[in-house]
Amino acid sequence: MKTKTTLYSGLAAMGLMLCLSTQPALGNVTVNVLPGNQVALVGGNVVFTAQVSATAGETNLRYTWLMSPTNQNPFTTISGATTATCTLTGVQTNDTGFYFVRVTFDSGTNLGITQPSAAVKLDVYDQARIITQPVGGLIRVAGSNASFSVTAAGSLPLGYQWRLNRTNLTEGGRIAGATNADLTIAALVAADTGSYDVVVTNAYSAATSQVATLIVYLPPDISVPPQNTAVILGSNEIGRASCRERV
């Protein structure tokens, strides 16, 4: 009886060993996203790369890239990103968020095993840029006013600095809006003639507008006014005045 028990125990142990030896070991796959967190400007391109480390000859790797603005569900699948590299072209501020890759692979007879990476963050900032340029070609008489304006966009706050012939204008006196989007020069004088532009800045870039010109002219000065004259009907008489140009 003891012999039969020993025989049965030995057969059971052999069967268990045979059963275990035929089960494929699950692969150990780790996935990382390089280069990690990134910062980009609007209109730029961003590249993420999946780094996969496998230990058991895993095969048939498939990639799915996903993102979420808050790193919480729901995650959105990125269309067309099905390789180890995810390229985002012409990014916008709404591309800011968290990105990760889900790698699906086969290990022996175990098919469709999934391993996600940790998420990395992308921040997209809007650089300062000119939307509407200041209009030049202004011709104004001395003593009048002239105005320039610019429309700009970008991540706030935006800074403005108007310049005359590339020299910064200072707020005060006849100058209003030297550091705003709208500039006004009051009581124009000949020295206000020149080329005006504005530099718009934010934390990420600076943009310079196109040049807008202003010409200030002085009206002629009448030095001798015309005199009252009696005219005989049928005669010729010319009234005269003496004029000289102001300088």
Coordinates of C-alpha atoms in Angstrom, one line a residue:
M1 CA 0.0 0.0 0.0
K2 CA 2.9 2.3 0.9
T3 CA 4.5 1.6 -2.5
K4 CA 1.4 2.6 -4.4
T5 CA 1.0 5.8 -2.4
T6 CA 4.6 6.7 -3.1
L7 CA 4.1 5.9 -6.8
Y8 CA 1.0 8.1 -7.0
S9 CA 2.8 11.0 -5.2
G10 CA 5.7 10.8 -7.6
L11 CA 3.5 10.8 -10.6
A12 CA 1.5 13.8 -9.3
A13 CA 4.7 15.7 -8.6
M14 CA 6.0 15.0 -12.2
G15 CA 2.7 16.1 -13.6
L16 CA 2.7 19.3 -11.7
M17 CA 6.3 20.0 -12.8
L18 CA 5.4 19.2 -16.4
C19 CA 2.3 21.5 -16.2
L20 CA 4.3 24.4 -14.8
S21 CA 7.1 23.9 -17.3
T22 CA 4.7 24.4 -20.2
Q23 CA 3.3 27.8 -18.9
P24 CA 5.1 30.8 -20.6
A25 CA 6.5 33.4 -18.3
L26 CA 4.9 36.7 -18.6
G27 CA 7.3 39.4 -20.0
N28 CA 8.6 42.2 -17.8
V29 CA 8.2 45.4 -19.9
T30 CA 8.9 48.9 -18.7
V31 CA 7.9 52.0 -20.7
N32 CA 9.1 55.5 -20.3
V33 CA 8.4 58.7 -22.3
L34 CA 11.4 60.8 -23.3
P35 CA 12.4 63.6 -23.0
G36 CA 9.9 64.0 -20.1
N37 CA 8.1 67.3 -19.4
Q38 CA 8.4 69.9 -22.2
V39 CA 7.6 73.5 -22.8
A40 CA 6.7 74.8 -26.3
L41 CA 5.5 78.0 -28.0
V42 CA 2.3 78.3 -30.1
G43 CA 3.0 77.0 -33.6
G44 CA 6.0 74.9 -32.6
N45 CA 6.5 71.2 -32.9
V46 CA 6.9 68.7 -30.0
V47 CA 8.2 65.1 -30.2
F48 CA 7.7 62.4 -27.5
T49 CA 9.5 59.0 -27.8
A50 CA 8.6 55.8 -26.1
Q51 CA 11.5 53.9 -24.5
V52 CA 10.6 50.3 -24.1
S53 CA 12.7 47.8 -22.0
A54 CA 11.7 44.1 -22.4
T55 CA 13.3 41.1 -20.6
A56 CA 11.6 38.0 -22.1
G57 CA 11.7 38.5 -25.9
E58 CA 8.3 40.2 -26.1
T59 CA 7.1 40.7 -29.7
N60 CA 4.6 42.6 -31.8
L61 CA 4.8 45.9 -29.9
R62 CA 1.9 48.2 -30.6
Y63 CA 1.7 51.8 -29.5
T64 CA -1.2 54.0 -28.5
W65 CA -0.6 57.6 -27.4
L66 CA -3.1 59.4 -25.2
M67 CA -3.5 62.8 -23.6
S68 CA -5.6 64.5 -21.0
P69 CA -5.6 68.2 -20.0
T70 CA -5.9 67.3 -16.3
N71 CA -4.2 63.9 -16.1
Q72 CA -7.6 62.4 -15.3
N73 CA -10.1 60.5 -17.3
P74 CA -11.2 60.8 -20.0
F75 CA -7.9 60.4 -22.0
T76 CA -8.1 61.2 -25.7
T77 CA -6.3 59.0 -28.2
I78 CA -4.0 61.0 -30.4
S79 CA -4.9 60.3 -34.0
G80 CA -2.1 58.7 -36.2
A81 CA 0.3 58.3 -33.3
T82 CA 0.8 54.5 -33.5
T83 CA 4.6 54.2 -33.4
A84 CA 7.3 54.7 -30.7
T85 CA 7.4 58.4 -31.7
C86 CA 4.6 60.9 -31.2
T87 CA 5.0 64.1 -33.1
L88 CA 2.7 67.1 -32.5
T89 CA 3.0 69.9 -35.2
G90 CA 1.9 73.5 -34.9
V91 CA 0.9 73.1 -31.2
Q92 CA -1.7 75.4 -29.7
T93 CA -2.5 76.4 -26.1
N94 CA -5.2 73.7 -26.0
D95 CA -2.5 71.1 -26.5
T96 CA -1.3 71.8 -23.0
G97 CA -1.8 68.6 -20.9
F98 CA -0.5 65.2 -19.8
Y99 CA 0.7 62.6 -22.4
F100 CA 1.5 58.9 -22.0
V101 CA 1.9 55.9 -24.2
R102 CA 0.2 52.5 -23.8
V103 CA 2.3 49.6 -25.2
T104 CA 0.6 46.4 -26.2
F105 CA 2.7 43.3 -26.7
D106 CA 2.8 39.5 -26.9
S107 CA 4.8 37.3 -24.6
G108 CA 4.8 33.6 -25.6
T109 CA 1.2 32.4 -25.7
N110 CA 0.0 35.5 -23.8
L111 CA -1.3 37.9 -26.3
G112 CA -2.3 41.5 -26.0
I113 CA -0.6 42.4 -22.7
T114 CA -0.7 46.1 -22.0
Q115 CA 1.8 48.3 -20.2
P116 CA 1.3 52.0 -19.9
S117 CA 4.0 54.6 -19.2
A118 CA 3.9 57.4 -16.6
A119 CA 2.5 60.6 -17.9
V120 CA 4.6 63.6 -18.9
K121 CA 3.4 67.2 -19.1
L122 CA 3.4 69.6 -22.0
D123 CA 2.9 73.3 -21.5
V124 CA 2.2 75.4 -24.5
Y125 CA 2.6 79.2 -24.1
D126 CA 1.5 81.9 -26.5
Q127 CA 4.3 84.2 -27.5
A128 CA 3.8 87.9 -28.1
R129 CA 2.9 88.7 -31.7
I130 CA 1.5 91.5 -33.7
I131 CA -2.0 91.1 -35.1
T132 CA -2.8 94.5 -36.6
Q133 CA 0.1 96.8 -37.5
P134 CA 0.2 100.5 -36.8
V135 CA -0.8 102.6 -39.9
G136 CA 1.8 105.1 -41.1
G137 CA 2.0 107.6 -43.9
L138 CA 0.5 110.3 -41.7
I139 CA 0.9 114.0 -42.6
R140 CA -0.1 116.5 -40.0
V141 CA 0.1 120.2 -39.5
A142 CA 2.1 121.5 -36.5
G143 CA -0.1 122.0 -33.5
S144 CA -2.4 119.2 -34.3
N145 CA -2.4 115.6 -32.9
A146 CA -1.4 112.2 -34.2
S147 CA -2.3 108.7 -33.1
F148 CA -1.0 105.2 -33.7
S149 CA -2.4 101.9 -32.5
V150 CA -1.5 98.3 -32.5
T151 CA -3.3 95.0 -31.8
A152 CA -1.3 92.2 -30.3
A153 CA -1.9 88.7 -28.8
G154 CA -0.1 86.3 -26.6
S155 CA 0.0 85.0 -23.0
L156 CA -0.8 87.8 -20.6
P157 CA 0.5 90.2 -19.4
L158 CA 1.6 92.0 -22.6
G159 CA 4.0 95.0 -22.4
Y160 CA 4.2 97.8 -25.0
Q161 CA 7.0 100.3 -25.7
W162 CA 6.5 102.8 -28.5
R163 CA 9.6 104.2 -30.2
L164 CA 10.5 107.2 -32.4
N165 CA 13.4 106.4 -34.7
R166 CA 14.2 103.4 -32.5
T167 CA 14.4 105.6 -29.3
N168 CA 12.0 104.8 -26.6
L169 CA 9.2 107.4 -26.0
T170 CA 8.5 108.5 -22.4
E171 CA 5.0 108.9 -21.0
G172 CA 4.1 112.4 -20.0
G173 CA 3.7 115.9 -21.4
R174 CA 2.6 115.7 -25.1
I175 CA 3.0 111.9 -25.1
A176 CA 0.2 109.7 -24.0
G177 CA 0.2 105.9 -24.2
A178 CA 4.0 105.3 -24.7
T179 CA 3.6 101.9 -22.9
N180 CA 0.1 101.1 -24.1
A181 CA -1.5 99.7 -27.3
D182 CA -2.5 103.2 -28.4
L183 CA -0.1 106.2 -28.7
T184 CA -1.1 109.8 -29.0
I185 CA 1.2 112.8 -29.6
A186 CA -0.4 116.1 -28.9
A187 CA 0.5 119.6 -30.2
L188 CA 2.8 118.3 -32.8
V189 CA 6.1 120.0 -33.6
A190 CA 8.6 119.5 -36.4
A191 CA 10.8 117.2 -34.2
D192 CA 7.9 114.7 -34.1
T193 CA 8.5 113.8 -37.7
G194 CA 10.0 110.3 -38.1
S195 CA 9.5 106.6 -38.0
Y196 CA 7.4 105.1 -35.2
D197 CA 7.2 101.5 -34.1
V198 CA 6.2 99.5 -31.0
V199 CA 7.8 96.5 -29.3
V200 CA 5.3 94.1 -27.7
T201 CA 6.6 91.7 -25.1
N202 CA 5.5 88.9 -22.7
A203 CA 7.4 86.3 -20.6
Y204 CA 8.2 84.2 -23.7
S205 CA 9.1 86.5 -26.6
A206 CA 9.2 90.0 -28.1
A207 CA 7.7 91.2 -31.3
T208 CA 8.4 94.5 -33.1
S209 CA 5.8 96.1 -35.4
Q210 CA 6.4 97.5 -38.8
V211 CA 7.4 101.2 -39.1
A212 CA 4.7 103.8 -39.3
T213 CA 5.9 107.3 -40.5
L214 CA 4.7 110.7 -39.5
I215 CA 5.5 114.0 -41.2
V216 CA 4.8 117.2 -39.4
Y217 CA 4.7 120.4 -41.6
L218 CA 4.6 124.0 -40.7
P219 CA 2.0 126.2 -42.5
P220 CA 3.4 129.3 -44.4
D221 CA 3.8 132.4 -42.4
I222 CA 2.1 135.6 -43.8
S223 CA 4.5 138.5 -42.9
V224 CA 2.6 141.4 -44.7
P225 CA -1.2 141.1 -44.7
P226 CA -3.0 142.4 -47.8
Q227 CA -4.1 146.1 -47.5
N228 CA -7.6 147.5 -48.1
T229 CA -7.7 149.0 -51.7
A230 CA -10.2 151.2 -53.4
V231 CA -10.8 150.1 -57.0
I232 CA -12.3 152.1 -59.8
L233 CA -14.8 150.2 -61.9
G234 CA -13.1 148.9 -65.0
S235 CA -9.5 149.2 -63.7
N236 CA -7.1 146.4 -62.8
E237 CA -5.9 146.1 -59.2
I238 CA -4.1 143.2 -57.6
G239 CA -4.0 142.7 -53.9
R240 CA -0.7 141.4 -52.7
A241 CA 0.5 139.7 -49.6
S242 CA 4.1 138.7 -48.6
C243 CA 4.5 135.0 -47.5
R244 CA 7.5 133.1 -46.2
E245 CA 7.9 129.5 -45.3
R246 CA 8.3 128.7 -41.6
V247 CA 11.5 126.9 -40.6

